[in-house]
MMTF fields as JSON, N, C-alpha, C and O atoms, coordinates in Angstrom:
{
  "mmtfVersion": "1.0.0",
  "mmtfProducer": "UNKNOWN",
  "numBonds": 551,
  "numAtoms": 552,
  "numGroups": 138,
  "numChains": 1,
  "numModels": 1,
  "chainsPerModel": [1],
  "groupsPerChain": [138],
  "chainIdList": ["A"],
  "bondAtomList": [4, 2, 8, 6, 12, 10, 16, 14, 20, 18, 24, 22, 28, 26, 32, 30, 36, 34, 40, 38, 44, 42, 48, 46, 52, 50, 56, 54, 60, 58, 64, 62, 68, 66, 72, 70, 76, 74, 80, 78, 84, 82, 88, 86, 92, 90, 96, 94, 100, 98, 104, 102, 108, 106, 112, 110, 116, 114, 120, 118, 124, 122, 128, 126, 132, 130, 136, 134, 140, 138, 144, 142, 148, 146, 152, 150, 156, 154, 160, 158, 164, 162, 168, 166, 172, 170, 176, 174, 180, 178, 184, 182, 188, 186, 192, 190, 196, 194, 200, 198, 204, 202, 208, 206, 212, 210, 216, 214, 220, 218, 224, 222, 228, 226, 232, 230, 236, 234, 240, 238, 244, 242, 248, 246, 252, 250, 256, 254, 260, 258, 264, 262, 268, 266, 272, 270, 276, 274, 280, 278, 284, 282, 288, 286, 292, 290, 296, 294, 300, 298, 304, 302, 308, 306, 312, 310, 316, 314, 320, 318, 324, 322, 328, 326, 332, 330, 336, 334, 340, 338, 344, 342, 348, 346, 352, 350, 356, 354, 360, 358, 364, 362, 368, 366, 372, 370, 376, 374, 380, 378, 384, 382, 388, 386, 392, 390, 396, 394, 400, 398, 404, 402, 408, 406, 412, 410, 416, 414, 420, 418, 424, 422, 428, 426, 432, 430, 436, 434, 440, 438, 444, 442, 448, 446, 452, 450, 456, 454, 460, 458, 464, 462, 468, 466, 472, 470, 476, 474, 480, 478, 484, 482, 488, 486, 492, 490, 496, 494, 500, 498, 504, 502, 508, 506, 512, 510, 516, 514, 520, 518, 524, 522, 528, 526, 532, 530, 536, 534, 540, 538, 544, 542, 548, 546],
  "bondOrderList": [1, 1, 1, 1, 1, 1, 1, 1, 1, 1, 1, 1, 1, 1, 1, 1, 1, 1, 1, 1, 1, 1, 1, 1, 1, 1, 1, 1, 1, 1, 1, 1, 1, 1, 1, 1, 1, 1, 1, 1, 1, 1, 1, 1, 1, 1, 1, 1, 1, 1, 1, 1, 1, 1, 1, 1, 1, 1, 1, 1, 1, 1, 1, 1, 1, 1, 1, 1, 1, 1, 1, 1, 1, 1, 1, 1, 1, 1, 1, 1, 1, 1, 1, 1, 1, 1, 1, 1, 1, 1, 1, 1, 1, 1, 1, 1, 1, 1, 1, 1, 1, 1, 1, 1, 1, 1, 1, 1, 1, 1, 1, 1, 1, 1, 1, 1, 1, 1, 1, 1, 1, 1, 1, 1, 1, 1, 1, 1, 1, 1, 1, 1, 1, 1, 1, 1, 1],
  "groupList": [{"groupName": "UNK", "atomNameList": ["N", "CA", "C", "O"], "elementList": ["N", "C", "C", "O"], "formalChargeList": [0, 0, 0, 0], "bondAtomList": [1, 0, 2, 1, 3, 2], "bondOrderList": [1, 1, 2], "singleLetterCode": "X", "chemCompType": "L-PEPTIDE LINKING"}],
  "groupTypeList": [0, 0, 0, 0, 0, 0, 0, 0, 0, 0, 0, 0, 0, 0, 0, 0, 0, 0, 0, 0, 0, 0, 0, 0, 0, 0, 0, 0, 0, 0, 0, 0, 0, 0, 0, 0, 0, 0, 0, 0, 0, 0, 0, 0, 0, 0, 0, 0, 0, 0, 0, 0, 0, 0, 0, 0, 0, 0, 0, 0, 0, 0, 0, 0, 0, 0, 0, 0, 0, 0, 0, 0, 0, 0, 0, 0, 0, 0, 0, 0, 0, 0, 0, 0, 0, 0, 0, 0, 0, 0, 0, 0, 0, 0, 0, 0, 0, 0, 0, 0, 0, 0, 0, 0, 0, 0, 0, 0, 0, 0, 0, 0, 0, 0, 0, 0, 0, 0, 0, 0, 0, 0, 0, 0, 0, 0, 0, 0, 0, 0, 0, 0, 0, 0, 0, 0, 0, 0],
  "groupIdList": [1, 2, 3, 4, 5, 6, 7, 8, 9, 10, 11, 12, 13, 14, 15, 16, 17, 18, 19, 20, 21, 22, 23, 24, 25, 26, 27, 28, 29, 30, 31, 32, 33, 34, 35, 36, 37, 38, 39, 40, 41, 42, 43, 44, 45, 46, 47, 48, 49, 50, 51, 52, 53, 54, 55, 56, 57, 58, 59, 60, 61, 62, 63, 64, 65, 66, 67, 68, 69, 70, 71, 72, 73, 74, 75, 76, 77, 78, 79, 80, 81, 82, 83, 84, 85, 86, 87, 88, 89, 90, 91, 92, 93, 94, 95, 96, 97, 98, 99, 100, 101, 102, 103, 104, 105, 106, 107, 108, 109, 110, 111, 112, 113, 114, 115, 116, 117, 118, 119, 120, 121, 122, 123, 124, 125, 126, 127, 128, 129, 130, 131, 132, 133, 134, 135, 136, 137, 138],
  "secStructList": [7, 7, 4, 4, 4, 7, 7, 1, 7, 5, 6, 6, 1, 7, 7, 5, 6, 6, 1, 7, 1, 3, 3, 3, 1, 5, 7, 7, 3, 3, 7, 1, 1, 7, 3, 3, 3, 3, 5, 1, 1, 6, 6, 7, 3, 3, 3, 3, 3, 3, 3, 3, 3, 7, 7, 1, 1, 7, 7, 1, 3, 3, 3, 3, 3, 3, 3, 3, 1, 1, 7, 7, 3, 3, 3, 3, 3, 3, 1, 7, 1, 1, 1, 1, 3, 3, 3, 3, 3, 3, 3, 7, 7, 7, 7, 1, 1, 6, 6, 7, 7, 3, 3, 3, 3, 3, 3, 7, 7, 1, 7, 7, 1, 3, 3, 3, 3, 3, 3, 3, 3, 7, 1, 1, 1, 1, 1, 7, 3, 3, 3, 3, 3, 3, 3, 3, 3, 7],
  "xCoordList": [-29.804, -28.519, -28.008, -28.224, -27.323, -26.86, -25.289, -24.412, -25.053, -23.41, -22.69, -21.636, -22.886, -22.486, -21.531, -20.468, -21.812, -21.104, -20.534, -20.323, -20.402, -19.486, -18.428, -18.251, -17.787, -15.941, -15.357, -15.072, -15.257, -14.772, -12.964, -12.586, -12.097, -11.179, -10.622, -10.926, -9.845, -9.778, -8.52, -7.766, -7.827, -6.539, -5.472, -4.254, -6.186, -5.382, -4.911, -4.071, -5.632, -5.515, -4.463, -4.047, -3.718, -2.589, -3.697, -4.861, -3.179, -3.67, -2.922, -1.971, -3.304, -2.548, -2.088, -3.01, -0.869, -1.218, -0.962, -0.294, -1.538, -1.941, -3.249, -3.805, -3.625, -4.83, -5.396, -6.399, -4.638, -4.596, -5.929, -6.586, -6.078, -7.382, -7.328, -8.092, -5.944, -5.639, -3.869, -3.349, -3.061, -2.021, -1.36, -1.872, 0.078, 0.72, 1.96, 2.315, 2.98, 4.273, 4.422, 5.434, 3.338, 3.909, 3.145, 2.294, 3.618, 3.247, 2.925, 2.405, 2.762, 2.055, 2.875, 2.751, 3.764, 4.652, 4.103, 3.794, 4.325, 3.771, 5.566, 6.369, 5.715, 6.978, 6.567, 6.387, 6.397, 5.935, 4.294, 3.568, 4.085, 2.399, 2.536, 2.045, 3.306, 2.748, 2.593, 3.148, 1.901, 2.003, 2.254, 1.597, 3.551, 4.507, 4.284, 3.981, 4.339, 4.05, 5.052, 5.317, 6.125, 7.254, 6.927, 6.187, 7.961, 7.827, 7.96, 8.268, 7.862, 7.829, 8.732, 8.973, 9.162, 9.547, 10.608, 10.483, 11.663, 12.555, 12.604, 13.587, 11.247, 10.501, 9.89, 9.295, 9.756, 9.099, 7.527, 7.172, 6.905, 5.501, 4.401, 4.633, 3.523, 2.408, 1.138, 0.605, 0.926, -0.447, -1.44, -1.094, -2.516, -3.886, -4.251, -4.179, -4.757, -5.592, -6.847, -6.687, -7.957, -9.483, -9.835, -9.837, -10.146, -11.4, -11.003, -11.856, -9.491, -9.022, -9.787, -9.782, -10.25, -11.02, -9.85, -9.24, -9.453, -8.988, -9.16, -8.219, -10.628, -11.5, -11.014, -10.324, -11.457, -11.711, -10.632, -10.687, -9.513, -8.253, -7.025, -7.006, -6.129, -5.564, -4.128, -3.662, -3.734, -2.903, -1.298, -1.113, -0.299, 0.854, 1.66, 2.434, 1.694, 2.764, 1.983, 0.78, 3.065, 2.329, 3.598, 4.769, 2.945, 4.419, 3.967, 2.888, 5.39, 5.232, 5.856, 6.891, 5.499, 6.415, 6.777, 6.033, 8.579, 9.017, 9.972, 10.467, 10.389, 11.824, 12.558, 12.084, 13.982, 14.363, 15.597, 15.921, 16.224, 17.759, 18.707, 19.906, 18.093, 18.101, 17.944, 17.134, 19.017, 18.269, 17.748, 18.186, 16.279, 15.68, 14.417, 14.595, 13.504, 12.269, 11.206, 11.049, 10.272, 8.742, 8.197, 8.367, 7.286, 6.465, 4.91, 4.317, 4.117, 2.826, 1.725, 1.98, 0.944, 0.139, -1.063, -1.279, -1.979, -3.193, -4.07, -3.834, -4.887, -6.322, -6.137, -6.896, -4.93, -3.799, -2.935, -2.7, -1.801, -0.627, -0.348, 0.853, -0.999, -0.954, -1.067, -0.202, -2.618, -3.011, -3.642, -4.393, -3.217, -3.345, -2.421, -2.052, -2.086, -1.299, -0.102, -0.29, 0.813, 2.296, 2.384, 2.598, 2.034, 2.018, 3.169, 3.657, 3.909, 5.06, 6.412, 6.061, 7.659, 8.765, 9.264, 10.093, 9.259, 9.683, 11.132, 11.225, 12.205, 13.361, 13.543, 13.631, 13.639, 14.328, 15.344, 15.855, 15.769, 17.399, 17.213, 16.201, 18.692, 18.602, 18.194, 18.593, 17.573, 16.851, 17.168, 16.638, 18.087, 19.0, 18.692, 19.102, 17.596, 17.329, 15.712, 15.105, 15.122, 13.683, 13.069, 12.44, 12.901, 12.789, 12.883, 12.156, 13.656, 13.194, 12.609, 13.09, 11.379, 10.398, 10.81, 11.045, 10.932, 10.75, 9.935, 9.694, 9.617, 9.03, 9.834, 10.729, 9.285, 9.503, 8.516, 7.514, 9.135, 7.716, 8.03, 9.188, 7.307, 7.036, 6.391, 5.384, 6.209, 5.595, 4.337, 4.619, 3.083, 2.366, 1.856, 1.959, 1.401, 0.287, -0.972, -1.209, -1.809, -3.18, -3.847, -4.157, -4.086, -4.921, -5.677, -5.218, -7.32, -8.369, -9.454, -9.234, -10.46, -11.427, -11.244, -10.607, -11.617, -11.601, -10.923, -11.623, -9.937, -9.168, -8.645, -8.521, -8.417, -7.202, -6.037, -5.567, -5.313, -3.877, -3.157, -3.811, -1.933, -0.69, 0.381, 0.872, 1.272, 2.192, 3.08, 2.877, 3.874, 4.874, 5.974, 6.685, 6.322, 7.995, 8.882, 8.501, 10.093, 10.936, 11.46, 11.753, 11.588, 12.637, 14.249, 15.01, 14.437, 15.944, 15.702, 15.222, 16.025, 16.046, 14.681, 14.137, 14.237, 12.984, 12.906, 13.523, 11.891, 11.873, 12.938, 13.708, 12.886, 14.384, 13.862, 14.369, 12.471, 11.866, 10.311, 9.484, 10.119, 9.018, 8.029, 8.546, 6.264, 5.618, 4.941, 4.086, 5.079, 3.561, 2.02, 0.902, 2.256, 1.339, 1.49, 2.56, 0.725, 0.745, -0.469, -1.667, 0.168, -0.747, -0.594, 0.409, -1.655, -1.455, -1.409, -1.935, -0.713, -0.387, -1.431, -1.541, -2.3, -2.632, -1.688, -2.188],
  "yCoordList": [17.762, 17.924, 16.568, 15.645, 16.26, 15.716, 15.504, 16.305, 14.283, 14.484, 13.991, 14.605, 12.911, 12.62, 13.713, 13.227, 15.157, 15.799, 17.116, 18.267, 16.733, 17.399, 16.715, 15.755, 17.832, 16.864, 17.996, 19.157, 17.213, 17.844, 17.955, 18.445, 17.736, 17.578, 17.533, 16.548, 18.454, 18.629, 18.214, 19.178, 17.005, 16.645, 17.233, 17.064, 17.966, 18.915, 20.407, 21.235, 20.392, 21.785, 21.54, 20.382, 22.703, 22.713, 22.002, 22.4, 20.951, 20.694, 20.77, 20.002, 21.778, 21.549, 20.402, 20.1, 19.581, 18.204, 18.713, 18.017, 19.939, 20.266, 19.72, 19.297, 19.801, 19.324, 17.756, 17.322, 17.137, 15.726, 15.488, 16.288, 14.033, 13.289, 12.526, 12.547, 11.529, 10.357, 10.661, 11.348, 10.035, 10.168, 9.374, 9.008, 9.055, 8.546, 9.047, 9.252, 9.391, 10.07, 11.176, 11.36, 11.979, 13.154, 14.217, 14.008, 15.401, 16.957, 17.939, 17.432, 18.974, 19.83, 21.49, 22.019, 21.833, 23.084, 24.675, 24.644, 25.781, 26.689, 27.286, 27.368, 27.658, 28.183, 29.656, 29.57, 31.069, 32.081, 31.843, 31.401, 32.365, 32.185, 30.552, 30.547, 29.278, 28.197, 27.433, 27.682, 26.505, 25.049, 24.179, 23.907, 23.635, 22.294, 20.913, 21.003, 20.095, 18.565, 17.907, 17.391, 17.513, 16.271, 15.145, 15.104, 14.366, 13.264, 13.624, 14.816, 13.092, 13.238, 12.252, 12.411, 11.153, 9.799, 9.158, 9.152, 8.609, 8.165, 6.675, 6.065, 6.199, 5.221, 5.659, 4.801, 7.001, 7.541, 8.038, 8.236, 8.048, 8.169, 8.273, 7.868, 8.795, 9.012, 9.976, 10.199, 10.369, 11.361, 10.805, 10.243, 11.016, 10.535, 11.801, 12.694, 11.746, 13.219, 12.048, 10.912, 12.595, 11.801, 12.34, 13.551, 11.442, 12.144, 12.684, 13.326, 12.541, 13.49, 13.037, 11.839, 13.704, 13.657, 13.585, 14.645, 12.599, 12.384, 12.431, 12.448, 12.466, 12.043, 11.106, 10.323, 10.936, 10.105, 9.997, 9.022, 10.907, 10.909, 10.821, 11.502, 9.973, 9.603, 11.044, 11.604, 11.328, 12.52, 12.423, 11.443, 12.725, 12.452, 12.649, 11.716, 13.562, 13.654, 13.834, 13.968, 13.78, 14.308, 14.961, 14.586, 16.23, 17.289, 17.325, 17.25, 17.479, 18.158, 19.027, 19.149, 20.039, 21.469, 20.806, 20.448, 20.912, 20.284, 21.032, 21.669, 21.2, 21.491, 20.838, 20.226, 20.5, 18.869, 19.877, 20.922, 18.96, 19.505, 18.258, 18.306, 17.089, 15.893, 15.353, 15.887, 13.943, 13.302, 12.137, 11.303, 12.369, 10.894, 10.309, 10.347, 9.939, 9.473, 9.52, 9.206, 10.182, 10.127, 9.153, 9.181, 8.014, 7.301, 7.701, 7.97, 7.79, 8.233, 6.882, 6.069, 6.748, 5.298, 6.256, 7.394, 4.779, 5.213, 3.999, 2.799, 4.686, 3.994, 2.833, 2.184, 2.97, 2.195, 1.991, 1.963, 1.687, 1.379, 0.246, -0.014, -0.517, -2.265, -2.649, -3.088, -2.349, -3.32, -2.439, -2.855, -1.342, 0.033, -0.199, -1.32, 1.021, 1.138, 1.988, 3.204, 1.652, 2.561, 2.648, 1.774, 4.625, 5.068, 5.748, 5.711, 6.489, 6.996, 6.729, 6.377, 6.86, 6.682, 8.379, 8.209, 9.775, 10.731, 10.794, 10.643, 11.024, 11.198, 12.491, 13.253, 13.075, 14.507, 14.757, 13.874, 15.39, 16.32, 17.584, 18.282, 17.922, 19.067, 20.418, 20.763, 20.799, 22.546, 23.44, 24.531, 23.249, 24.406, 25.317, 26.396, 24.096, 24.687, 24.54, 24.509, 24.449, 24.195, 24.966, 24.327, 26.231, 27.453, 27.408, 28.177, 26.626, 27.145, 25.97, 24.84, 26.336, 25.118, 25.113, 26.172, 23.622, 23.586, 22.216, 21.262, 22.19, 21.147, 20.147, 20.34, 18.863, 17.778, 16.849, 16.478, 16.498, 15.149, 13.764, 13.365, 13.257, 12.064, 11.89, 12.548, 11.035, 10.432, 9.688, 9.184, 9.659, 8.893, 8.123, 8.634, 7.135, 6.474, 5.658, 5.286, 5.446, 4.784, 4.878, 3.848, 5.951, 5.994, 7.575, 8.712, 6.905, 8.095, 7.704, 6.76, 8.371, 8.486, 9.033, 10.085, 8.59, 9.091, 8.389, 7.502, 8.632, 8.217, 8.994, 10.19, 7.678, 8.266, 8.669, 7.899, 9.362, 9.438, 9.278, 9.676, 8.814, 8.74, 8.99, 7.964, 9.673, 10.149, 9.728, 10.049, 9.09, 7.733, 8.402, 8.353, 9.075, 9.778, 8.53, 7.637, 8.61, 7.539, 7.54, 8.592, 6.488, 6.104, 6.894, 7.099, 7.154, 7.972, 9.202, 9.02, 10.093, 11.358, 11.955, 11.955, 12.411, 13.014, 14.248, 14.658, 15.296, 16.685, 17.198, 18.128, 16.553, 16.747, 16.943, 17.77, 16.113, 16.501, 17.119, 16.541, 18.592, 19.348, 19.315, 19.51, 18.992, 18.931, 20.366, 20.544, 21.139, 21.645, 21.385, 21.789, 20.809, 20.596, 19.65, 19.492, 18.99, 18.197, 18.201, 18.265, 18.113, 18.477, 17.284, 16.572, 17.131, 16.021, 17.049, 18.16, 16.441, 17.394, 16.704, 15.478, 17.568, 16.94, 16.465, 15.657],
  "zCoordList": [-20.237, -20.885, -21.343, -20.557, -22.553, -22.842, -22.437, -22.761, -21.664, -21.339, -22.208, -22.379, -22.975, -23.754, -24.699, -25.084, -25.113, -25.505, -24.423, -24.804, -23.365, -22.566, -21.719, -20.969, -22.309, -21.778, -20.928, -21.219, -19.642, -18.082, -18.166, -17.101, -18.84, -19.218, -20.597, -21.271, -21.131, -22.86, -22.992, -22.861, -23.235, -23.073, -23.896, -23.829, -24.696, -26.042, -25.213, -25.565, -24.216, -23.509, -22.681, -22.654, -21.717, -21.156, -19.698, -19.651, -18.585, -17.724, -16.467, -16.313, -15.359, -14.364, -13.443, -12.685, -13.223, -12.734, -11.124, -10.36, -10.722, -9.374, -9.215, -8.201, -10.346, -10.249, -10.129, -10.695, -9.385, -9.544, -8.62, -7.955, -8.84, -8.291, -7.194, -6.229, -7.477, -6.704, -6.683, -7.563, -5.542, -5.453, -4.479, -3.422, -4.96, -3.632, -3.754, -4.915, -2.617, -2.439, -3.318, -3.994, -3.315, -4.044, -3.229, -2.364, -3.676, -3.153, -3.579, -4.573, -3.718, -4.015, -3.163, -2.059, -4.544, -3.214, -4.893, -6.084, -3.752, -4.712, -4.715, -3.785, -6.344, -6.764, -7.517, -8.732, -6.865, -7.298, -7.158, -6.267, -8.497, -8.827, -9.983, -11.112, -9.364, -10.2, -9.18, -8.11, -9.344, -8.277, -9.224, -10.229, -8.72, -9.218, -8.543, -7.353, -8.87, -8.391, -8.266, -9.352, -7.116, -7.258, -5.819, -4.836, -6.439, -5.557, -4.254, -4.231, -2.954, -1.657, -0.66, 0.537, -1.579, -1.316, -2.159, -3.384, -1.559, -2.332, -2.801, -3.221, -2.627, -3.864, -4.783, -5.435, -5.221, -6.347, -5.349, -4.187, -6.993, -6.189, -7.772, -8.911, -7.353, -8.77, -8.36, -7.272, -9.454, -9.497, -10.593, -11.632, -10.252, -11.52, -11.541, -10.697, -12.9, -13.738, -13.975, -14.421, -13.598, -13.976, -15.228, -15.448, -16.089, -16.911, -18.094, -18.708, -18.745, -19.757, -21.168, -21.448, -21.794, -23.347, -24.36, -24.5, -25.044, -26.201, -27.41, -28.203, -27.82, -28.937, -29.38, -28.727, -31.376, -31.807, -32.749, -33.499, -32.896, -33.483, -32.357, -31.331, -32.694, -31.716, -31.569, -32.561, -30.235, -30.799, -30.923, -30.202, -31.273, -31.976, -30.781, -30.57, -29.973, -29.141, -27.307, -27.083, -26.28, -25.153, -24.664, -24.732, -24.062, -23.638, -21.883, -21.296, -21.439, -19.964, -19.759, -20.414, -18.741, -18.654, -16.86, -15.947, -17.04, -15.953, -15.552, -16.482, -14.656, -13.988, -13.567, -12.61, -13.852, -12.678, -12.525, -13.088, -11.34, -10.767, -11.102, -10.828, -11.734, -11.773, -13.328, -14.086, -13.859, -14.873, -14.289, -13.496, -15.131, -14.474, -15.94, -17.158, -15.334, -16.432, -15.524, -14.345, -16.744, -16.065, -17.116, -18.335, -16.129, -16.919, -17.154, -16.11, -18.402, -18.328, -18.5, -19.388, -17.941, -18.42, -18.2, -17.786, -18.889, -19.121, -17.854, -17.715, -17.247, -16.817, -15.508, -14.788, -15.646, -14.155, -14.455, -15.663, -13.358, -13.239, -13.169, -13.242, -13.057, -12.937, -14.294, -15.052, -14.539, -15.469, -16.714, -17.596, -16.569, -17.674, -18.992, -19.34, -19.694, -20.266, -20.56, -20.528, -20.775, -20.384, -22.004, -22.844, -22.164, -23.492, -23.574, -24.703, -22.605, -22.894, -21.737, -20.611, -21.951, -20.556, -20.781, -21.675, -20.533, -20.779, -20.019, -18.8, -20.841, -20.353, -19.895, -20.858, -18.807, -17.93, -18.284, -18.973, -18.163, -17.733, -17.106, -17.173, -16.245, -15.443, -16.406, -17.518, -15.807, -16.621, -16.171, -16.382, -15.45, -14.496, -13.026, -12.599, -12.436, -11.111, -11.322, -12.393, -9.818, -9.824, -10.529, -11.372, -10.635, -11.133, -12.96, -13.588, -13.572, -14.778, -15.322, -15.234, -15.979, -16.617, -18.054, -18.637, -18.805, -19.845, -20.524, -19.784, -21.662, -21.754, -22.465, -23.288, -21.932, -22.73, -22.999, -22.387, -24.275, -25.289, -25.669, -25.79, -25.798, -26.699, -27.372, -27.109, -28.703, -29.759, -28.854, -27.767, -29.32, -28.657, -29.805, -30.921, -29.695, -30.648, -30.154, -29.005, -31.427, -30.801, -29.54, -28.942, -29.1, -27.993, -28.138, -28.249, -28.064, -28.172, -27.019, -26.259, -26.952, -26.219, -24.693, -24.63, -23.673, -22.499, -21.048, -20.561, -20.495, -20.165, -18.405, -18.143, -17.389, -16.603, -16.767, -17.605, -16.501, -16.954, -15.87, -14.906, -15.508, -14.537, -14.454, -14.924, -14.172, -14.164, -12.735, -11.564, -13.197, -12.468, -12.455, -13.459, -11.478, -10.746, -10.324, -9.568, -10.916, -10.49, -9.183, -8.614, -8.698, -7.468, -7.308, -8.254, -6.265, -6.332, -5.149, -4.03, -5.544, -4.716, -4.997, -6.101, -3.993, -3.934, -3.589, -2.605, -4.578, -4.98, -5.917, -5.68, -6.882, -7.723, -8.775, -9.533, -9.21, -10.474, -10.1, -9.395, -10.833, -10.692, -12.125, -13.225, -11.942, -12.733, -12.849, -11.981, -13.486, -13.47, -14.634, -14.318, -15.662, -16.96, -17.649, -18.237, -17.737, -19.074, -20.125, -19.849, -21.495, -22.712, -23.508, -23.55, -24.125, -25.544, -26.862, -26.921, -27.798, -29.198, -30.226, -30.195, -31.255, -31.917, -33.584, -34.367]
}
């Protein structure tokens, strides 16, 4: 087989960030039939997605389907948190209780190929902001 053309992650596709790889101060709670992702810690915390496929056109926006009780910001970087890159700051607002998801986006630019992703929960009150997905737009 050729791996070269198989991609374990389609970043255009909806991705569960239950599905995370690597993590610190965050959790994992089931709300009905979804599993949501928030912080655990009132230093914030973070989740890695391994492996997401971007291709070779870079894509215009990145959405998350969130719930907050809270306004806050999610930061998204690419490939680390140190010494990676910080492609988007997503601004929250309350969505009217853990329970109702909606999404929010940003403009992205210049970035293709294959990639970690991170998702950086701010400092403050913890379990206030709920993840369940994140997508890139083409």
């Amino acid at each position: 087989a050729d791996f070269d053309f198989f991609i374990c992650k389609d970043g255009y596709s909806s991705l569960p960030v239950a599905g995370y790889c690597n993590y610190f101060g965050v959790k994992t709670i089931k709300k009905e039939s979804d599993k949501l992702v928030t912080s655990s810690s009132l230093n914030g915390g973070w989740l890695m997605i391994s492996g997401v496929e971007l291709g070779k056109q870079s894509p215009s926006a990145l959405e998350l389907l969130v719930s907050s009780t809270v306004k806050g910001k999610l930061e998204i970087w690419l490939d680390d948190l140190k010494y990676g890159k910080l492609i988007a700051t997503i601004q929250v607002s309350p969505t009217g209780g853990e329970n109702n998801l909606k999404i929010f986006s940003k403009t992205v630019k210049n970035i293709t190929g294959h990639h970690d992703v991170f998702i950086k929960f701010p400092t403050g009150v913890e379990s206030s902001i709920f993840i369940k997905s994140l997508r890139f737009v083409k």
